[in-house]
Short mmCIF file of C-alpha atoms and ligand atoms in Angstrom, two decimals:
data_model
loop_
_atom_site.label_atom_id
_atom_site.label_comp_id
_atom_site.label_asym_id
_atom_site.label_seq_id
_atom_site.Cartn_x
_atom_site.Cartn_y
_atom_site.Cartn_z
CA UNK A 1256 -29.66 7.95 43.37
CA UNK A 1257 -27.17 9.05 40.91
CA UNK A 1258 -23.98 7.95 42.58
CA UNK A 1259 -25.69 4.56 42.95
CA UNK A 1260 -26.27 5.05 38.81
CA UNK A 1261 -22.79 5.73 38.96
CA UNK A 1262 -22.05 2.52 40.69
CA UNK A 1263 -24.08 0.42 38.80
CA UNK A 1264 -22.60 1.72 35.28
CA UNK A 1265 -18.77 1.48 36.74
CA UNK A 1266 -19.52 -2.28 37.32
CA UNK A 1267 -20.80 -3.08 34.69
CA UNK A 1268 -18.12 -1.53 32.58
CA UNK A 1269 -15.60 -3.52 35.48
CA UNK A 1270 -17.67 -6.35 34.28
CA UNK A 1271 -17.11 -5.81 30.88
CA UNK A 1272 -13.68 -5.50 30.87
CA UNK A 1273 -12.89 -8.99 32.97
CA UNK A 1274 -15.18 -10.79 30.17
CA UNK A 1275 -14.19 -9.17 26.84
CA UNK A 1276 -10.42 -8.12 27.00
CA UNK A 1277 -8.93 -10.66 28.19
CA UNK A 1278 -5.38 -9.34 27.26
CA UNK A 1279 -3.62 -11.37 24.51
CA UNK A 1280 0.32 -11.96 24.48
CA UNK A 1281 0.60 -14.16 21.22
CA UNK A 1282 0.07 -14.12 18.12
CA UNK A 1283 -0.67 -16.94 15.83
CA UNK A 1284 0.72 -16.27 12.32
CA UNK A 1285 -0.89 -18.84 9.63
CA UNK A 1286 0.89 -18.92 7.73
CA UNK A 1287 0.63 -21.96 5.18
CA UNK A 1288 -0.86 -23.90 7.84
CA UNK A 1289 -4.05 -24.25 5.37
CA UNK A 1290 -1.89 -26.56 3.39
CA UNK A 1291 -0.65 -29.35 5.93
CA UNK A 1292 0.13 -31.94 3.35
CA UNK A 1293 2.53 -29.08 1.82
CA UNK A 1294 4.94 -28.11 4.63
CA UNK A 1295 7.47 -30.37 3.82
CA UNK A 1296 7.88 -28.93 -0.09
CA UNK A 1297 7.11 -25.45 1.18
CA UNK A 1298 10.22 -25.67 3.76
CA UNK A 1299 12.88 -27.49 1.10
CA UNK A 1300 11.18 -24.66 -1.56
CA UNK A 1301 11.76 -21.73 1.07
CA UNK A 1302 15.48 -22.59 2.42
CA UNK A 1303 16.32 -23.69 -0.96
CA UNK A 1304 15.58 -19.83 -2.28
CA UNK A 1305 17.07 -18.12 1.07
CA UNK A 1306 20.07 -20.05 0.65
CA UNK A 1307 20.05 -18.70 -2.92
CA UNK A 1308 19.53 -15.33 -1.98
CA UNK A 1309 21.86 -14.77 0.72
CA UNK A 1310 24.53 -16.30 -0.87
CA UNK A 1311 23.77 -14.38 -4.35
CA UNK A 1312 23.66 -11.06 -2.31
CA UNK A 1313 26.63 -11.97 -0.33
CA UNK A 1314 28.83 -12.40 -3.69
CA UNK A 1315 27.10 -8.87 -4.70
CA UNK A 1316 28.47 -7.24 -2.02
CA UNK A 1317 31.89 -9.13 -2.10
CA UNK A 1318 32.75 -8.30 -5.54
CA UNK A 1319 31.60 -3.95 -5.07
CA UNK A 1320 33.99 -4.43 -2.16
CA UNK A 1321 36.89 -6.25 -3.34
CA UNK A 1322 36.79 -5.07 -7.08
CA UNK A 1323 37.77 -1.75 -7.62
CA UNK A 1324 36.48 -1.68 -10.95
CA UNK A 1325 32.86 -1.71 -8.85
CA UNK A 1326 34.28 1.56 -7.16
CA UNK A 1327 31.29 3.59 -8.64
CA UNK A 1328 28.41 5.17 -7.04
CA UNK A 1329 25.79 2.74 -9.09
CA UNK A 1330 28.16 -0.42 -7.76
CA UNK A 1331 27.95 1.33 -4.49
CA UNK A 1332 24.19 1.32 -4.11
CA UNK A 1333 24.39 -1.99 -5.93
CA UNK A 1334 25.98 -3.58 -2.87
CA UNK A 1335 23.81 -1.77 -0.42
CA UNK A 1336 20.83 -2.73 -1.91
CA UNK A 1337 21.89 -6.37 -1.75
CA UNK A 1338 23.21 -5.93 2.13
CA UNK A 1339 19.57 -4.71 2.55
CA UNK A 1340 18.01 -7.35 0.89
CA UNK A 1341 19.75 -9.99 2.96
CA UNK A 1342 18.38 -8.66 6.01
CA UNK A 1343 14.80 -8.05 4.41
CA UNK A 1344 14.55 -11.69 3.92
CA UNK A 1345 16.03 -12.46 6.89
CA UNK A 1346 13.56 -10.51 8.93
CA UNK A 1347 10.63 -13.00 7.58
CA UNK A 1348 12.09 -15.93 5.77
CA UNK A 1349 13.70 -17.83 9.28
CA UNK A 1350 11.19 -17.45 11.26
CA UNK A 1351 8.64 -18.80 8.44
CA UNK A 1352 11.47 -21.90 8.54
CA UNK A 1353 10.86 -22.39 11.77
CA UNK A 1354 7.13 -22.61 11.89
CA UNK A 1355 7.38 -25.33 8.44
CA UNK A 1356 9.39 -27.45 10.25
CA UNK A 1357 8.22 -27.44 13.50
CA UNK A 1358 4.80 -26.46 13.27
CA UNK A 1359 5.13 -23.95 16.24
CA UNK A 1360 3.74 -20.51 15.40
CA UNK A 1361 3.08 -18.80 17.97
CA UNK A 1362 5.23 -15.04 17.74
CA UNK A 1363 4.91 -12.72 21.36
CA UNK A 1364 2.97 -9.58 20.69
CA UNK A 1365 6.30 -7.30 21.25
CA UNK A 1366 7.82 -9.91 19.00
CA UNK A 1367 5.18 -9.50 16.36
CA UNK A 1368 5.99 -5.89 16.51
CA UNK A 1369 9.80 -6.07 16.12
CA UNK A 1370 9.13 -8.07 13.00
CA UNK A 1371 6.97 -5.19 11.68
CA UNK A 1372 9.30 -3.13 12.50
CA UNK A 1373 12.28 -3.87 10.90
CA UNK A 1374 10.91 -5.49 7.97
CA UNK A 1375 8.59 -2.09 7.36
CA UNK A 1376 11.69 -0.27 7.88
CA UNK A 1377 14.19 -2.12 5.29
CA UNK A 1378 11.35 -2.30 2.81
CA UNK A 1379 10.72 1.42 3.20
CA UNK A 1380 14.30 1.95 2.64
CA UNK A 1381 14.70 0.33 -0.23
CA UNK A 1382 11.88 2.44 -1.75
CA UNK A 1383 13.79 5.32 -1.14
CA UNK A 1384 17.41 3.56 -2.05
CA UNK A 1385 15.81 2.53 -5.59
CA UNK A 1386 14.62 6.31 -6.49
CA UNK A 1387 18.20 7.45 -5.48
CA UNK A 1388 19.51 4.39 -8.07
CA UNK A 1389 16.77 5.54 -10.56
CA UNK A 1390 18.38 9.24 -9.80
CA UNK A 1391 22.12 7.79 -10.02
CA UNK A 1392 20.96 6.35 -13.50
CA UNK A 1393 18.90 9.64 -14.71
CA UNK A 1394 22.09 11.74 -13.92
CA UNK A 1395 24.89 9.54 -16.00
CA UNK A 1396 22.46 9.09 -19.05
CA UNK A 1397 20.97 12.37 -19.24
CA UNK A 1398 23.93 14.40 -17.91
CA UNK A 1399 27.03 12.38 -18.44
CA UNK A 1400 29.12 15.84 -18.43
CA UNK A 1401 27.91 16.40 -14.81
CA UNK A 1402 27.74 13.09 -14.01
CA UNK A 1403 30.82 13.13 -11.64
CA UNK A 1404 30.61 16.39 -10.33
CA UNK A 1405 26.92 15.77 -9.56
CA UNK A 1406 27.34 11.95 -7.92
CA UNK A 1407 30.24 11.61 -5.66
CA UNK A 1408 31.46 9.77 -3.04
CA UNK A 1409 30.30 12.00 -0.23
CA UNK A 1410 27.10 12.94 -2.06
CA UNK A 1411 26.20 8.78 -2.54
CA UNK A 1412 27.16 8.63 1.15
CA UNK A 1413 24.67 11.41 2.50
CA UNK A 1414 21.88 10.34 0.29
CA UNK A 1415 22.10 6.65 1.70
CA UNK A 1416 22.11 7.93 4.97
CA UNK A 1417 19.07 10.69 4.13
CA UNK A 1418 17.13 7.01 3.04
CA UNK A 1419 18.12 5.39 6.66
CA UNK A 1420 16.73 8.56 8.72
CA UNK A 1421 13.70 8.71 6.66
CA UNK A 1422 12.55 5.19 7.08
CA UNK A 1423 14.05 5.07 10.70
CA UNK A 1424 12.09 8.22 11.77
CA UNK A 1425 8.70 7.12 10.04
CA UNK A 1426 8.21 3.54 11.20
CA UNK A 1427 9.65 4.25 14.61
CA UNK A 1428 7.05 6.65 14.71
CA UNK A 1429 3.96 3.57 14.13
CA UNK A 1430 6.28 1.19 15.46
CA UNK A 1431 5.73 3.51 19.26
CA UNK A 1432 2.13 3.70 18.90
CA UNK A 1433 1.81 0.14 18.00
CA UNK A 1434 3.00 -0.42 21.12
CA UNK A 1435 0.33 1.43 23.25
CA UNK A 1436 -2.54 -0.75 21.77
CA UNK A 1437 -3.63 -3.91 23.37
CA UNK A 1438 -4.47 -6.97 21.54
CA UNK A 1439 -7.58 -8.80 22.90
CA UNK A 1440 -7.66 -11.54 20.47
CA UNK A 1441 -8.88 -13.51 18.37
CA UNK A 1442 -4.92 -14.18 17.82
CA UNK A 1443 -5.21 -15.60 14.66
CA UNK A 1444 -2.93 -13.72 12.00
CA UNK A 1445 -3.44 -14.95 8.42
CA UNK A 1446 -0.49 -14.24 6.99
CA UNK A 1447 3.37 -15.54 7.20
CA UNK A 1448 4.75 -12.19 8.80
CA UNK A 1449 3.46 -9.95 11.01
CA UNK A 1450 1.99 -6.85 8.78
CA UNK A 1451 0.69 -3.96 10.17
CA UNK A 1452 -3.16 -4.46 8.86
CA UNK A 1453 -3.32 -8.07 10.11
CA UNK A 1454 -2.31 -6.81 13.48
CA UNK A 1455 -4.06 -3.42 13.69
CA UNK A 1456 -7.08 -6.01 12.81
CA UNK A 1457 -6.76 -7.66 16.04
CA UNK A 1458 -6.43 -4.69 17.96
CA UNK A 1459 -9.55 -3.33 21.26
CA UNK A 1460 -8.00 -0.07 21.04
CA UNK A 1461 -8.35 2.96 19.32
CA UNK A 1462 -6.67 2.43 15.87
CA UNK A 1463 -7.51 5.82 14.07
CA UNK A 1464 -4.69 7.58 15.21
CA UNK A 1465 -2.29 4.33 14.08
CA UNK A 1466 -3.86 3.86 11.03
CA UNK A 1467 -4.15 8.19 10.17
CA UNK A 1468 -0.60 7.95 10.96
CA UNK A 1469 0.38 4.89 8.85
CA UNK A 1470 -1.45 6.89 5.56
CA UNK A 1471 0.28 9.76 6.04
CA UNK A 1472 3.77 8.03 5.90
CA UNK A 1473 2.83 5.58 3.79
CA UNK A 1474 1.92 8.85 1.55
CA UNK A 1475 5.45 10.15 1.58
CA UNK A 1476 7.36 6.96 2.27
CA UNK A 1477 6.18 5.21 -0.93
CA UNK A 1478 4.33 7.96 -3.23
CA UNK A 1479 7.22 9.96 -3.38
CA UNK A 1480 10.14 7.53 -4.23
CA UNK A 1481 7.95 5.80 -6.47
CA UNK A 1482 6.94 9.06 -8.45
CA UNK A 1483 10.45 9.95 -8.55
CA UNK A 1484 11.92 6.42 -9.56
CA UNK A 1485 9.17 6.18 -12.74
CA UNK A 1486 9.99 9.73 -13.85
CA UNK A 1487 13.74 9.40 -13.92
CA UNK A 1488 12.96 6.03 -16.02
CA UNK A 1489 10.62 7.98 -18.25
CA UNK A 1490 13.19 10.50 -19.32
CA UNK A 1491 15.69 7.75 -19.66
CA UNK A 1492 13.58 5.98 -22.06
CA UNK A 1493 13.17 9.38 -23.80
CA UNK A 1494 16.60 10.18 -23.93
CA UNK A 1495 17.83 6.78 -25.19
CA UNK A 1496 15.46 6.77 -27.88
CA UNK A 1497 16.68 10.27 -28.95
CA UNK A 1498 20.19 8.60 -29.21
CA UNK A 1499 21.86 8.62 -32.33
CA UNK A 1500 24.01 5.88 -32.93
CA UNK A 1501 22.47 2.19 -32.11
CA UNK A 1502 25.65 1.19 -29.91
CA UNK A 1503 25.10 4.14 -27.51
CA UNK A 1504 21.33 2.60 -27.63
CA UNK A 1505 21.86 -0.55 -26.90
CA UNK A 1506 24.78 0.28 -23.71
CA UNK A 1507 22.36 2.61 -22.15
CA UNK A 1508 19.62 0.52 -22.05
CA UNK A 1509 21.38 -2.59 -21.22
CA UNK A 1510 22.56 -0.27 -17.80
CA UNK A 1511 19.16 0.39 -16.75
CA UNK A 1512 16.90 -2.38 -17.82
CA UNK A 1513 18.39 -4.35 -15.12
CA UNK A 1514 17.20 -1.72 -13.16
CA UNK A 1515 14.01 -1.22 -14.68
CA UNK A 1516 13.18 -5.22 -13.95
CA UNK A 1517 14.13 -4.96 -10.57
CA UNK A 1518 11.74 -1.82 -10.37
CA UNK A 1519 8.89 -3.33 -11.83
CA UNK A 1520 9.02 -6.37 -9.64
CA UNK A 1521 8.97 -4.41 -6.50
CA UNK A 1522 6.56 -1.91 -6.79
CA UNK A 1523 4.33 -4.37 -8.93
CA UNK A 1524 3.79 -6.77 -5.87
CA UNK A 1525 3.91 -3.87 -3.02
CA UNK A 1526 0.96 -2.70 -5.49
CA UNK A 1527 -0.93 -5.55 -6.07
CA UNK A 1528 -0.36 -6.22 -2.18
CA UNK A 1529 -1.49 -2.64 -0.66
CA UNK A 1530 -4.07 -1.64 -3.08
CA UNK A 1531 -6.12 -4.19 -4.01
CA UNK A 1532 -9.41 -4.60 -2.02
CA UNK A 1533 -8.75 -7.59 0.29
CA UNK A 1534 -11.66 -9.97 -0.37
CA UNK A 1535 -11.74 -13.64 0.50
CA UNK A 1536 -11.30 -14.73 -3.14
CA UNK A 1537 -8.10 -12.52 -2.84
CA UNK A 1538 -6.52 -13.69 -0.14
CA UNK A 1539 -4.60 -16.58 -1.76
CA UNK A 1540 -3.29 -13.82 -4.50
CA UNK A 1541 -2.65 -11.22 -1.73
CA UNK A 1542 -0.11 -13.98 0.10
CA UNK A 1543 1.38 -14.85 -3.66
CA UNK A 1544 2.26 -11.38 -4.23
CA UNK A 1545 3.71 -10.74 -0.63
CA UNK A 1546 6.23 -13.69 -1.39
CA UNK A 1547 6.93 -11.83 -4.56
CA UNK A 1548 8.61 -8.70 -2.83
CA UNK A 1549 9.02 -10.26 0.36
CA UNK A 1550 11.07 -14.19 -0.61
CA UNK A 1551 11.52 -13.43 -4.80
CA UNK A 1552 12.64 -10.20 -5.90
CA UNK A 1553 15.73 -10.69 -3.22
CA UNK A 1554 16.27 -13.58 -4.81
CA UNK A 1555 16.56 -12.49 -8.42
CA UNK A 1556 17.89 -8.91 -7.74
CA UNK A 1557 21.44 -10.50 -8.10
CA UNK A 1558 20.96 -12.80 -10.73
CA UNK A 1559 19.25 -9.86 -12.97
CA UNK A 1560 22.49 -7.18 -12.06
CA UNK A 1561 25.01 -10.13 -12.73
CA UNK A 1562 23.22 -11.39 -15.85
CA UNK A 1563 22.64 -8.64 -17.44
CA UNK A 1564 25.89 -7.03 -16.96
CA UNK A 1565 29.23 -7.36 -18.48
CA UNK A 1566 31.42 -5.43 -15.66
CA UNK A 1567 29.76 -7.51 -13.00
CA UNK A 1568 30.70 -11.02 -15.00
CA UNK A 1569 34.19 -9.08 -15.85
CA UNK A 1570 34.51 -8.73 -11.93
CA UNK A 1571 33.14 -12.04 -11.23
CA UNK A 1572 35.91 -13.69 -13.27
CA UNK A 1573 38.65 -11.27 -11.88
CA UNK A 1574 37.95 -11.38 -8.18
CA UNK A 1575 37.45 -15.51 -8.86
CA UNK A 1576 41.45 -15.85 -10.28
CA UNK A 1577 42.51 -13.42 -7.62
CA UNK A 1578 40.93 -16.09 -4.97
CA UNK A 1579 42.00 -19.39 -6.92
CA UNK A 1580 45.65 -17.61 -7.60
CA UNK A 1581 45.67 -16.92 -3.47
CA UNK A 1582 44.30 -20.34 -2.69
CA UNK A 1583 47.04 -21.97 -4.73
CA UNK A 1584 49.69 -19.24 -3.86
CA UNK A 1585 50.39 -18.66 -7.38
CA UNK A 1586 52.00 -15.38 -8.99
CA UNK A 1587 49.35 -12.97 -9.46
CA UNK A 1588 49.18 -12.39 -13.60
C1 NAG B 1189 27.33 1.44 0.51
O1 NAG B 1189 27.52 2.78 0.14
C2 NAG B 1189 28.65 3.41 0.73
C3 NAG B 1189 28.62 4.87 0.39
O2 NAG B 1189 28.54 5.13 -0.97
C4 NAG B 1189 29.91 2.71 0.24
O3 NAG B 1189 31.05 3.33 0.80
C5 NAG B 1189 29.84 1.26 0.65
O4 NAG B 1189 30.95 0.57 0.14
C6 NAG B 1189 28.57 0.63 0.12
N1 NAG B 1189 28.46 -0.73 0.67
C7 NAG B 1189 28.49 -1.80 -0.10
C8 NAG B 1189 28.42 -3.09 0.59
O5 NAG B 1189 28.51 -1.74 -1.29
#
């Protein structure tokens, strides 16, 4: 009697699993696609500001190279930040292209990860690479005696590379367990990348151990750096106000309010993204403020540093003669 119960049970869990989980292997990401009269504008608006970006980041990281007045640890993390940046947008920003153009948006499941993957890992570096620039700052203002003893070459060099591991290590981590879940659909992703709540959404499995793991990294990946990053600006502020003279004023905080924009543009989307409640009268701010950190800030990061700054115009002008004086093989002045 009870093996027969047995038998009974085991089919109709059998049955079960033919009808309901019916494996998935796309994705559909939205996208804009709620605005079909729009995809024209939205593509011309998109490549217009990638084109802008990469090529803004690109003379970033040309001039911290090639000018050796740059040759300072904030230049330095200058023109990694901007190498990240290009390849933040250019985890999401092609592939959104694409699916404006040609209207195909379907993305493979293992695909949908990738994406996750490396555009959770660059953005989780940058966290970390903006508390060390926040750090960098904190230690020339408020310690300018120490300054050089305390930032050097090899020290820059290990903390960008203690900023890799960390975001390497953590999102690997999720990134592995994402890939044990199966996806049973619906397939629908309403978004223009593929973000890890969308996804976990759409998942038959077991997500408490993804998402338990996700809060705990999320915890140190982004509590920490941003604790760190709005102290260091705190004291600045402090410490420049304390300032005597109103030249020594105004140089300090025309060094780190650059810095401070860039900052408040990041963590004020990632904010307004992450932690507000995600209702349907939301949803059209939620997407807003994920093309704020993910398509804008790259955009402007280089026109706020280059603005803003007299050694980076200085440079600018420099490294331009050098090229025009090479290009028309005249004497170098
Ligand atoms: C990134 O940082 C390293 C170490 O400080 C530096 O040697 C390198 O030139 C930087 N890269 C760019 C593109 O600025």
């Amino acid at each position: 009697m009870q093996a027969l119960f047995h038998k009974i049970l085991y089919f109709q869990q059998y049955i079960n699993n033919r009808t309901d989980r019916t494996i998935i292997t796309h994705f559909i990401l939205l996208g804009f696609s709620d605005h079909p009269n729009l995809q024209v504008l939205l593509f011309w608006s998109f490549l217009t500001i990638y084109v802008l970006t990469v090529a803004g980041n690109i003379i970033i990281v040309v001039l911290v190279v090639a000018d050796l007045h740059l040759h300072t640890p904030m230049y330095f993390f200058l023109g990694n930040l901007s190498c990240l940046e290009i390849c933040y947008t250019s985890t999401m920003v092609p592939r959104l292209l694409f699916s404006l153009l040609t209207g195909d948006r379907a993305v493979s499941v293992h695909g949908c990860i990738m994406q996750y993957f490396f555009c959770a890992t660059l953005g989780c570096t940058e966290c970390f690479l903006l508390a060390v620039m926040s750090y960098d700052r904190y230690l020339a203002i408020c310690r300018p005696l120490r300054y050089t003893y305390l930032m050097n070459g090899r020290i820059c060099f290990c903390l960008l590379v203690i900023c890799w591991i960390a975001s390497l290590s953590n999102i690997s981590t999720i990134t592995s367990l994402l890939f044990k879940l199966s996806f049973c659909g619906p397939n629908e992703i309403e978004h223009f990348f593929c973000d890890l709540s969308p996804m976990l959404k759409l998942s038959c499995s077991d997500i408490h151990l993804v998402e338990l793991v996700n809060f705990i990294f999320a915890s140190i990946d982004i509590v920490p750096p941003f604790l760190l990053t709005l102290i260091s600006y705190m004291i600045i502020i402090i410490n420049i106000l304390q300032m005597r003279t109103k030249a020594s004023r105004q140089k300090a905080f025309s060094t780190c309010s650059s810095h401070l924009i860039v900052v408040i543009l990041f963590y004020g989307s990632l904010t307004c993204v992450y932690l507000l409640p995600e209702t349907e009268t939301m949803k059209e701010l939620h997407r807003i403020f994920s093309l704020f950190y993910t398509v804008f800030t790259p955009m402007l990061n280089p026109l706020i540093y280059s603005l803003r700054n007299r050694e980076v115009k200085a440079a600018v002008y420099r490294t331009a003669a050098k090229i025009a004086s090479v290009a028309l093989k005249l004497p170098l002045q």
